[in-house]
mmCIF file of C-alpha atoms in Angstrom:
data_model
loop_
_atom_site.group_PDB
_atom_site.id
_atom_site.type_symbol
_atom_site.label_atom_id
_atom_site.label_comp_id
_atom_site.label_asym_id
_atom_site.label_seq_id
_atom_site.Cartn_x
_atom_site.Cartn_y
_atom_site.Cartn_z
ATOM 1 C CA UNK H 10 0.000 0.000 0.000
ATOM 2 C CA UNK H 11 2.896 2.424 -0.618
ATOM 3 C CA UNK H 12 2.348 5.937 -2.583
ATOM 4 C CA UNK H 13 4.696 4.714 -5.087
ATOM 5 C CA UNK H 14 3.945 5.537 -9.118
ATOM 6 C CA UNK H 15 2.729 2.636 -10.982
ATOM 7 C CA UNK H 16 1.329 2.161 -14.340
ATOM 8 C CA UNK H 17 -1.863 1.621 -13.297
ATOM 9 C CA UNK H 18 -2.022 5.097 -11.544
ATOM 10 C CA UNK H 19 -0.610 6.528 -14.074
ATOM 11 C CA UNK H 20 -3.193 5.310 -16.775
ATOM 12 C CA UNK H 21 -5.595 6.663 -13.791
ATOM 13 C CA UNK H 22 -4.555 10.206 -13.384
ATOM 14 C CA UNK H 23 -4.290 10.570 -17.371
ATOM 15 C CA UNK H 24 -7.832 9.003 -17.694
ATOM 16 C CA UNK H 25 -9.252 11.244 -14.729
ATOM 17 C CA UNK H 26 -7.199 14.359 -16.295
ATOM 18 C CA UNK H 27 -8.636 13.902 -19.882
ATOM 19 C CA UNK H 28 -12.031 13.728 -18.205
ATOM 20 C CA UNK H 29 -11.753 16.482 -16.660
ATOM 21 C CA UNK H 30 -11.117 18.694 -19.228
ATOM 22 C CA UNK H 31 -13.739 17.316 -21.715
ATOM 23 C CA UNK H 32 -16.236 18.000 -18.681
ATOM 24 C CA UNK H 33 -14.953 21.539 -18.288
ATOM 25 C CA UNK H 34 -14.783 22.192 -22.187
ATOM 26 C CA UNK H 35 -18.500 20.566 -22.560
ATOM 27 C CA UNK H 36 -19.462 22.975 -19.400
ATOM 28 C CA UNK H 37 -17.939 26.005 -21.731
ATOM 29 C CA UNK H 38 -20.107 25.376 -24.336
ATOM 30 C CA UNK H 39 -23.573 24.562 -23.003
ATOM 31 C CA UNK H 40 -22.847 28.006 -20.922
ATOM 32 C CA UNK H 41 -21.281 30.077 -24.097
ATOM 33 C CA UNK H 42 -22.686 28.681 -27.050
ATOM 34 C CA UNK H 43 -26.863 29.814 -27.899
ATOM 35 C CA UNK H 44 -29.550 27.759 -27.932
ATOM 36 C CA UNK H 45 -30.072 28.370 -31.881
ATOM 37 C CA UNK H 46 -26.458 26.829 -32.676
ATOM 38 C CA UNK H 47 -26.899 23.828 -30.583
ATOM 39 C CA UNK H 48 -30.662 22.762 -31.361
ATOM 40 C CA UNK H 49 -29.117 23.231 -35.475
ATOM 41 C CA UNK H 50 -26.783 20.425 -34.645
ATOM 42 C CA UNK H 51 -29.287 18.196 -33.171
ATOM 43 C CA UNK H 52 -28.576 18.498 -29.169
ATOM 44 C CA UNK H 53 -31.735 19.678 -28.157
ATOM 45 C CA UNK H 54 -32.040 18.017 -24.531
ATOM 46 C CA UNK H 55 -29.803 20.376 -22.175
ATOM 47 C CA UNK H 56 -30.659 22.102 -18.844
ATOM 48 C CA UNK H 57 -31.684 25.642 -18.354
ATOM 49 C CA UNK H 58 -28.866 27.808 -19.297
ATOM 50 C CA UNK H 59 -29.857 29.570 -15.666
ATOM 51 C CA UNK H 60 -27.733 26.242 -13.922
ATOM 52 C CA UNK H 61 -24.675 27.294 -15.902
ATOM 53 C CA UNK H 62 -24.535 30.400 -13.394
ATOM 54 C CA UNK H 63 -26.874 29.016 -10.350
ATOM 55 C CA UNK H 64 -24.393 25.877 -9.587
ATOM 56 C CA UNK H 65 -20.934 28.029 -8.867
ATOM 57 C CA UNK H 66 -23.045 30.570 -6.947
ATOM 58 C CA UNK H 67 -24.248 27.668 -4.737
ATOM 59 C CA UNK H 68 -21.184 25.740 -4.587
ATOM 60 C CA UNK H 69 -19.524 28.940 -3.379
ATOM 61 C CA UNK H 70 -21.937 29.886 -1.080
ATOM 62 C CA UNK H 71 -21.708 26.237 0.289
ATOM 63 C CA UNK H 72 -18.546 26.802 0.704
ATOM 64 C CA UNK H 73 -18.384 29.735 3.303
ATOM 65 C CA UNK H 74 -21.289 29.002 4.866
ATOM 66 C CA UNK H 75 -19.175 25.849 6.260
ATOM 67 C CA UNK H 76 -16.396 27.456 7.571
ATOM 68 C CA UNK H 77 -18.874 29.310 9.602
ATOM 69 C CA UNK H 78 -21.017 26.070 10.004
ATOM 70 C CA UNK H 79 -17.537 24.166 11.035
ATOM 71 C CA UNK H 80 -16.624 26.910 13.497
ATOM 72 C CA UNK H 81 -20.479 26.508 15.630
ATOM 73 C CA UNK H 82 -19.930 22.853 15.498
ATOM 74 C CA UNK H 83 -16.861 22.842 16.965
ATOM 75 C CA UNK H 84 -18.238 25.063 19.959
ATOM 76 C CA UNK H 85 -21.106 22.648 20.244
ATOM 77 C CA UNK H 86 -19.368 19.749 20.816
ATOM 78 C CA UNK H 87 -16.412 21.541 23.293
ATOM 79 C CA UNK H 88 -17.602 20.080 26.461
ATOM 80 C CA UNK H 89 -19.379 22.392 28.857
ATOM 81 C CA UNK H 90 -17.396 23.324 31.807
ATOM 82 C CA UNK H 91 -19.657 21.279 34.003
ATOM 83 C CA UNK H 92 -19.481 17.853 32.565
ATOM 84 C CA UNK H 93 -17.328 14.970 33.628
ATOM 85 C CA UNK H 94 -15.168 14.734 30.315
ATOM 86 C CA UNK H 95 -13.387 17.581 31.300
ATOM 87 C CA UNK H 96 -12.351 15.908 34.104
ATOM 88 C CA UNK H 97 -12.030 12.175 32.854
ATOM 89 C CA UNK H 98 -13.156 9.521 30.323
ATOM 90 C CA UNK H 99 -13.924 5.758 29.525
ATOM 91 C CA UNK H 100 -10.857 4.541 28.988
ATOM 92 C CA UNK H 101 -9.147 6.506 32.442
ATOM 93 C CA UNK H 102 -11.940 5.025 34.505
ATOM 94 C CA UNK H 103 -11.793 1.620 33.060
ATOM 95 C CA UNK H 104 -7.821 1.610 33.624
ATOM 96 C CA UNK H 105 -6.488 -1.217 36.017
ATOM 97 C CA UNK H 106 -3.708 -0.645 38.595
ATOM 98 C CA UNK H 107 -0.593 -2.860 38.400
ATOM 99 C CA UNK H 108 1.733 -3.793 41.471
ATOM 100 C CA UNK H 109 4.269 -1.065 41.915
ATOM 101 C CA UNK H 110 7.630 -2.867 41.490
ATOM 102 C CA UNK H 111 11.092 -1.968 43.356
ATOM 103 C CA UNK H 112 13.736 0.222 40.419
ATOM 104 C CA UNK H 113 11.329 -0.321 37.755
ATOM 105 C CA UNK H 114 9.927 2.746 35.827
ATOM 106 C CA UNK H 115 6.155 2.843 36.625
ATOM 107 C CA UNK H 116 3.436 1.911 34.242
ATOM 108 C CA UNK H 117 1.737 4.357 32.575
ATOM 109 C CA UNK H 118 -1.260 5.058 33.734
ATOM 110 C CA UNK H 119 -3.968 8.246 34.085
ATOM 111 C CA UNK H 120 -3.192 10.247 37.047
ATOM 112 C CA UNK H 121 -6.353 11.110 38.812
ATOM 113 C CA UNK H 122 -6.749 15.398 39.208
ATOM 114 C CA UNK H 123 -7.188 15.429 42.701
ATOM 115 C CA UNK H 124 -3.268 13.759 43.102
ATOM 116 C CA UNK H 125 -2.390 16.674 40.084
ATOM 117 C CA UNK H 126 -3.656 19.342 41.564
ATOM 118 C CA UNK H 127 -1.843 18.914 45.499
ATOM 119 C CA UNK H 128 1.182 18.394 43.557
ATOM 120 C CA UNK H 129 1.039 21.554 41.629
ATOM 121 C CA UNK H 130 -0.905 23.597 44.142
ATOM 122 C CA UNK H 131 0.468 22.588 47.702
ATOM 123 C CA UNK H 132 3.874 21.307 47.447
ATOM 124 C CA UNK H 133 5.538 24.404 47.118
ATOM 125 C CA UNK H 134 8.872 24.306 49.191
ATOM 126 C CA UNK N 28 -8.756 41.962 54.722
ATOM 127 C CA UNK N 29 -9.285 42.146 50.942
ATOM 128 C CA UNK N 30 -6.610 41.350 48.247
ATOM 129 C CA UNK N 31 -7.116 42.535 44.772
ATOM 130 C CA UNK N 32 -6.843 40.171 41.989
ATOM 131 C CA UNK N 33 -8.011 40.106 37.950
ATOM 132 C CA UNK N 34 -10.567 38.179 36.165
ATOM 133 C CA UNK N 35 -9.791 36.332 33.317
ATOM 134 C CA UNK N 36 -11.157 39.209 31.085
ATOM 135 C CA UNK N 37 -8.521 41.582 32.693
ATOM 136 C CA UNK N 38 -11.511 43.219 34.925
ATOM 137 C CA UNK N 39 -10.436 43.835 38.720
ATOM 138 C CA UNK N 40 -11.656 41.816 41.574
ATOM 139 C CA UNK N 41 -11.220 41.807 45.016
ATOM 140 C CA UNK N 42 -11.328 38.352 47.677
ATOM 141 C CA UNK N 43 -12.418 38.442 50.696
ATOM 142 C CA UNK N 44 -11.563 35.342 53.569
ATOM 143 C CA UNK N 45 -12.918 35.178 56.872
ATOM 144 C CA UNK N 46 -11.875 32.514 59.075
ATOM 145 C CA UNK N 47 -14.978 31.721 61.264
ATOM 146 C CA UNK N 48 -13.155 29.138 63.176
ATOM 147 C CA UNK N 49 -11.100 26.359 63.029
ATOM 148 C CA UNK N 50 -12.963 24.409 60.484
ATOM 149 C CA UNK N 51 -15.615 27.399 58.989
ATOM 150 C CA UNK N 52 -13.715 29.480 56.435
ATOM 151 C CA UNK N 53 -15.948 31.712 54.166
ATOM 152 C CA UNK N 54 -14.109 33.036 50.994
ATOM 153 C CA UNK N 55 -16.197 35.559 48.717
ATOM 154 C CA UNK N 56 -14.872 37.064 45.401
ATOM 155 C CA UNK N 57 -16.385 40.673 44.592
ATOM 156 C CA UNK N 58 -17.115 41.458 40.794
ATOM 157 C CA UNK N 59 -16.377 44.587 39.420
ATOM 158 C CA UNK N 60 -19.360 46.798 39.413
ATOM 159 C CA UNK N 61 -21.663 48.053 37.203
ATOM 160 C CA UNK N 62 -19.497 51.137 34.826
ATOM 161 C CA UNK N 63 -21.491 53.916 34.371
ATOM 162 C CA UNK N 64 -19.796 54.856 31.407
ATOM 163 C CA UNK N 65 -20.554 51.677 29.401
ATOM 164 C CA UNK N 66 -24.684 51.689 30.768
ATOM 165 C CA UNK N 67 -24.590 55.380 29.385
ATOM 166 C CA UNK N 68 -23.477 54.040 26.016
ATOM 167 C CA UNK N 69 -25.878 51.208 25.634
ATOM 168 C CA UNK N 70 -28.525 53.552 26.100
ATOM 169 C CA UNK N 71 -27.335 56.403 23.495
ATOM 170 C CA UNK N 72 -26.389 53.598 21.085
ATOM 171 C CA UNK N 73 -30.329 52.418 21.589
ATOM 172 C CA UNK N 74 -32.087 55.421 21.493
ATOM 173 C CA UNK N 75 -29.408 57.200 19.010
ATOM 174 C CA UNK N 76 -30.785 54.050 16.856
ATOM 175 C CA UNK N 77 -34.464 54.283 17.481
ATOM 176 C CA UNK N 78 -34.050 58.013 16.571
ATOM 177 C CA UNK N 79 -32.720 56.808 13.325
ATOM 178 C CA UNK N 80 -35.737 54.375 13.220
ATOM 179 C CA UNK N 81 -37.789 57.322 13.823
ATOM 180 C CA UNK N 82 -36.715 59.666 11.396
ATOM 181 C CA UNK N 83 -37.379 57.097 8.238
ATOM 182 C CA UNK N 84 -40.671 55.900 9.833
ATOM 183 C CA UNK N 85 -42.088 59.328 11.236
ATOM 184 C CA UNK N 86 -43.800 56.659 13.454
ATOM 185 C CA UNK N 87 -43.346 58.161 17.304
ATOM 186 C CA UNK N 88 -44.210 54.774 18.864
ATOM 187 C CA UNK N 89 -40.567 53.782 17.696
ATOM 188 C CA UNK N 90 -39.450 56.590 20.648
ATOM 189 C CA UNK N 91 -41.768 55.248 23.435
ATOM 190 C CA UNK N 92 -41.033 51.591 22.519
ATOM 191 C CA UNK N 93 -36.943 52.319 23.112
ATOM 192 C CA UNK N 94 -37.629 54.144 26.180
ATOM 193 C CA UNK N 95 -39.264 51.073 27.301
ATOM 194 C CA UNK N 96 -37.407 48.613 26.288
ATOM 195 C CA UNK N 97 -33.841 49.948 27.696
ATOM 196 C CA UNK N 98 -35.593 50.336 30.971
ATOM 197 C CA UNK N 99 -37.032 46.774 30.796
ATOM 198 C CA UNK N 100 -33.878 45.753 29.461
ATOM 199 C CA UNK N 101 -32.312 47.347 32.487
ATOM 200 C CA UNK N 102 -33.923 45.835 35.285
ATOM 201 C CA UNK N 103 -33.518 42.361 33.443
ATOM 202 C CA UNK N 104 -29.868 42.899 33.417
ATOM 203 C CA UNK N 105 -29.552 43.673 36.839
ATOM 204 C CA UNK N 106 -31.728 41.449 38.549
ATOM 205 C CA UNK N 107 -30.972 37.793 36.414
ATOM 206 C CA UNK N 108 -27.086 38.458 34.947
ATOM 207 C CA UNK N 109 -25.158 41.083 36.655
ATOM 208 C CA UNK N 110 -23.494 39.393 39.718
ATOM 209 C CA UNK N 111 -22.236 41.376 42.236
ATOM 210 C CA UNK N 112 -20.273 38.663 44.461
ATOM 211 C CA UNK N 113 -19.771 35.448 44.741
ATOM 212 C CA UNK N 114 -18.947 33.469 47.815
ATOM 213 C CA UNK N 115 -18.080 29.830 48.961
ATOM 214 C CA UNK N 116 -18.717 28.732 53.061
ATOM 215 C CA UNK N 117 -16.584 25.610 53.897
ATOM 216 C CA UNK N 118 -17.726 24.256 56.753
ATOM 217 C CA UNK N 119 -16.163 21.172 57.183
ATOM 218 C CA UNK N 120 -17.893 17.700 58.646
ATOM 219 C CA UNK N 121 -21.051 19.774 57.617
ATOM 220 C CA UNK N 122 -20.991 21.175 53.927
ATOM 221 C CA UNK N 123 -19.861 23.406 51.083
ATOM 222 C CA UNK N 124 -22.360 26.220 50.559
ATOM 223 C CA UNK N 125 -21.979 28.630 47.422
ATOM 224 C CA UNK N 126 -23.745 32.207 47.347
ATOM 225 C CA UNK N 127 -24.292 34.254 44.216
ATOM 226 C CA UNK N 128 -26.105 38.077 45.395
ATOM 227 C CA UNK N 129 -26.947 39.997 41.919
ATOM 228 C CA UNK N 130 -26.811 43.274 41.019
ATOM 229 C CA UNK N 131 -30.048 43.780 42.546
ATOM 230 C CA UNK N 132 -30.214 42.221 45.693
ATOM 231 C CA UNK N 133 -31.172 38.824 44.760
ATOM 232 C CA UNK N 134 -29.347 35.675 46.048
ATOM 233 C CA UNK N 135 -29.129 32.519 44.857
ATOM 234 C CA UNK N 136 -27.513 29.752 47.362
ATOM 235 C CA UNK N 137 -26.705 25.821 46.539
ATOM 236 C CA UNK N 138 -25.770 23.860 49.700
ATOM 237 C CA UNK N 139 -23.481 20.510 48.719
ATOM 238 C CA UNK N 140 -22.931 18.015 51.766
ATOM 239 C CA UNK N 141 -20.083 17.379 52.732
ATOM 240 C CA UNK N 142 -20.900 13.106 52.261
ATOM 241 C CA UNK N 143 -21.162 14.119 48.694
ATOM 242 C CA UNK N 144 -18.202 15.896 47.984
ATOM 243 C CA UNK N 145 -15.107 14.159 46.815
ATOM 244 C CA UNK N 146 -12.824 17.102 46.156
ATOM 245 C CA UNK N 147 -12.605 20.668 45.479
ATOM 246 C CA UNK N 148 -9.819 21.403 42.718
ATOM 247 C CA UNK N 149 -9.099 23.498 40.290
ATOM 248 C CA UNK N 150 -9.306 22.597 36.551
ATOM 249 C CA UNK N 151 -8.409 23.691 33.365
ATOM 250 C CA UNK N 152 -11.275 23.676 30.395
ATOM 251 C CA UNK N 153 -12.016 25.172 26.855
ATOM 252 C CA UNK N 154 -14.349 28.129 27.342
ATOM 253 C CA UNK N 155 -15.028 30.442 23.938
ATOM 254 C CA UNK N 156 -11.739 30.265 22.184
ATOM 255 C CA UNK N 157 -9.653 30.331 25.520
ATOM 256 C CA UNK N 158 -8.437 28.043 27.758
ATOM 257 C CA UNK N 159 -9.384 28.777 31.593
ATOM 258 C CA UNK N 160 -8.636 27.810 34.964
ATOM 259 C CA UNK N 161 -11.699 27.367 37.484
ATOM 260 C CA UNK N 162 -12.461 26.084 40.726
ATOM 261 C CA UNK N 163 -14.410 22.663 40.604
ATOM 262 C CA UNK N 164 -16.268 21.010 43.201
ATOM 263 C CA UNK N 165 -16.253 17.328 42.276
ATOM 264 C CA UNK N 166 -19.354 15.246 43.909
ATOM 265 C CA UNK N 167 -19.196 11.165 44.239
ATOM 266 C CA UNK N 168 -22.020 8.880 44.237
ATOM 267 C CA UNK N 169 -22.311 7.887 47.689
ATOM 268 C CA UNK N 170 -21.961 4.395 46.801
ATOM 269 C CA UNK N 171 -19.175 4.566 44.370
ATOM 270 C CA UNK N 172 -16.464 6.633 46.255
ATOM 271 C CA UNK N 173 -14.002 6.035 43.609
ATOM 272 C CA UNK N 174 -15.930 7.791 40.540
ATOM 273 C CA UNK N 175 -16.849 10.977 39.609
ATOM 274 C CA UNK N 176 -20.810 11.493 39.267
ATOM 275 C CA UNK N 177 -20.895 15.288 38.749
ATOM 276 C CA UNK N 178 -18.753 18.633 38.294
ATOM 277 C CA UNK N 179 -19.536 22.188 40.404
ATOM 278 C CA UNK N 180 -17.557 24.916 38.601
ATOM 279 C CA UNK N 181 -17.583 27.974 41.443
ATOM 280 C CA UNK N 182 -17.270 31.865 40.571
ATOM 281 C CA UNK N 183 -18.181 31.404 36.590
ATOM 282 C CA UNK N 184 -18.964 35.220 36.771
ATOM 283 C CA UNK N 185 -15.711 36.940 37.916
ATOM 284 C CA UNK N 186 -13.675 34.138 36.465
ATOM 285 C CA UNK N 187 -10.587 34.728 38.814
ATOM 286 C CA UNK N 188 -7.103 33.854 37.566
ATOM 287 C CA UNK N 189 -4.922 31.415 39.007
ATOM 288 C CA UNK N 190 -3.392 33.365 41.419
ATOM 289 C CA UNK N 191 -6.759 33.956 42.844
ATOM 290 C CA UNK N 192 -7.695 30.661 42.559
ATOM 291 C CA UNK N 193 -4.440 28.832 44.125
ATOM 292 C CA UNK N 194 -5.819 30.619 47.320
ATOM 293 C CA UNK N 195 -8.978 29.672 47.367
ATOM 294 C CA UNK N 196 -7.952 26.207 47.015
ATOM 295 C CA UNK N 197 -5.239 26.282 49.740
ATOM 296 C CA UNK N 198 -7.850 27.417 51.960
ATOM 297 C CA UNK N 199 -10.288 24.825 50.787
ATOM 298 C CA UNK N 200 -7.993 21.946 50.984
ATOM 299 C CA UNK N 201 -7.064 22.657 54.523
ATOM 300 C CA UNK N 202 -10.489 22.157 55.642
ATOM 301 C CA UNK N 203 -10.955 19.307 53.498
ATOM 302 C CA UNK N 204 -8.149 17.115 55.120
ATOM 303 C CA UNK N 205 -9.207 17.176 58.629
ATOM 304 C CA UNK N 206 -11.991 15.147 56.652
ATOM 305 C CA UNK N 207 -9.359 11.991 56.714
ATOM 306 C CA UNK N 208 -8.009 12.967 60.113
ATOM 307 C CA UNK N 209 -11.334 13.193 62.357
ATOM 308 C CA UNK N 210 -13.362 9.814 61.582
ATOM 309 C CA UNK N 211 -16.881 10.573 60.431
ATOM 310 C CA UNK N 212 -19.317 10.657 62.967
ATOM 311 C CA UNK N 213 -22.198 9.226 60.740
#
């Protein structure tokens, strides 16, 4: 699963990169070219010219809209300043306790606030 | 005896602790008050706004209606947001009692017993954009002494810094460990 080239990506990107640019050249001319032109050729069925203008004004508006919709959802879910998950979570209170062993580091575990807090807050010497 | 302090907004605000006795300490933290400079510009920014309203409406309710409503608006502000002081009694074997007294004379008072209260610490949080210290009480269920069942955050109007707050909790904590020292009685 390495990000190495390969043919197969290769033959990818070129087919995705031709595809592209037929889409945007096809998207030129059903906006540019008149209806006259294009119904003399035979293509009759196309959408509303009005879409050629209405989709990038609603993509764009889309677009800010969510980094103002991103910003309110990341202030909903911040925990309030009452709850518990400030404070601790599943996995902390779930946590088991091994034996402290003589000269051996000690095992990582979650250290509860109340011991965090004297240690910060009262041991001053 | 009253030490001066800041908020976490920069404001000023003072502490006051009494020592009742030897386990009865009362600690109260005074809000800046009311400035009369920014209740005169509310109002001119409301009315100066209404008179706008007024002068493309030619409607003289708009007037009436302002007057009202910054009065209304007034009297709302003082009597259910504007806290004046805030204050915590420790008594301990007995009870943690916090006291909010608004703007206009109203108190509001929670009593905690002290069976139910596992700690009193002070934690750190997320609150609008910034990251704050505040004074916690923590409660435990009284059959699972080891958990956490709910979270008290004290003074959430003056918001004191942690110099402020390393005070409180010294004098908090010395009640609190003649808890383990003095069997319970119950």
């Amino acid at each position: 699963n390495s990000p190495a080239p390969l043919p197969e990506r290769a033959i990818y990107g070129f087919a995705l990169f031709l595809g592209s640019w037929f889409g945007f050249m096809l998207y030129l001319i059903w906006a540019y070219v008149p209806e006259t032109w294009l119904f003399s050729l035979g293509l009759t069925y196309w959408p509303q010219k009005y879409w050629a203008v209405a989709l990038p004004v609603y993509l764009l508006v889309a677009i800010g809209i969510g980094y103002i919709l991103l910003f309110g959802l990341n202030m909903m879910s911040t925990a309030p300043l009452n709850s518990t998950h400030t404070i601790t979570d599943n996995y902390a209170k779930k946590q088991q306790r091994k034996k402290f062993q003589e000269e051996a580091i000690p095992a990582l575990r979650d250290i509860p606030i109340s011991e965090v807090n004297r240690m910060f807050f009262l041991s001053e010497k | 005896e009253e030490r001066r302090y800041r908020s976490a907004s920069g404001g000023p605000i003072a502490l006051r602790a009494r020592q009742h006795s030897a386990s009865c300490r009362e600690l109260a933290v005074r809000c800046p008050r009311l400035q009369l400079r920014s209740l005169s510009a509310v109002t001119s920014a409301v009315w100066l706004a209404a008179y706008g309203l007024f002068v493309l409406s030619q409607n003289s309710m708009v007037l009436s209606a302002a007057i009202f409503i910054t009065l209304i608006g007034l009297i709302i502000y003082l009597h259910f947001v504007k806290i004046d002081q805030e204050s915590l009694l420790v008594i301990g074997s007995l009870g943690i009692q916090v006291t909010s007294s608004y703007a206009s004379g109203k108190e509001s008072t929670t009593f905690i017993e002290m069976g139910r209260v596992k700690d009193v610490v002070i934690n750190e949080a997320i609150h609008m954009q910034k990251v704050i210290y505040y004074l916690c009480i923590l409660l435990q269920d009284p059959g699972d002494p080891q958990g956490v069942s709910e979270v008290v955050p004290l003074f959430q109007s003056s918001k004191p810094r942690l110099d402020c707050l390393i005070e409180v909790y010294k004098s908090c904590q010395e009640i609190l460990e003649q808890r383990k020292t003095a069997p319970p009685s119950n």
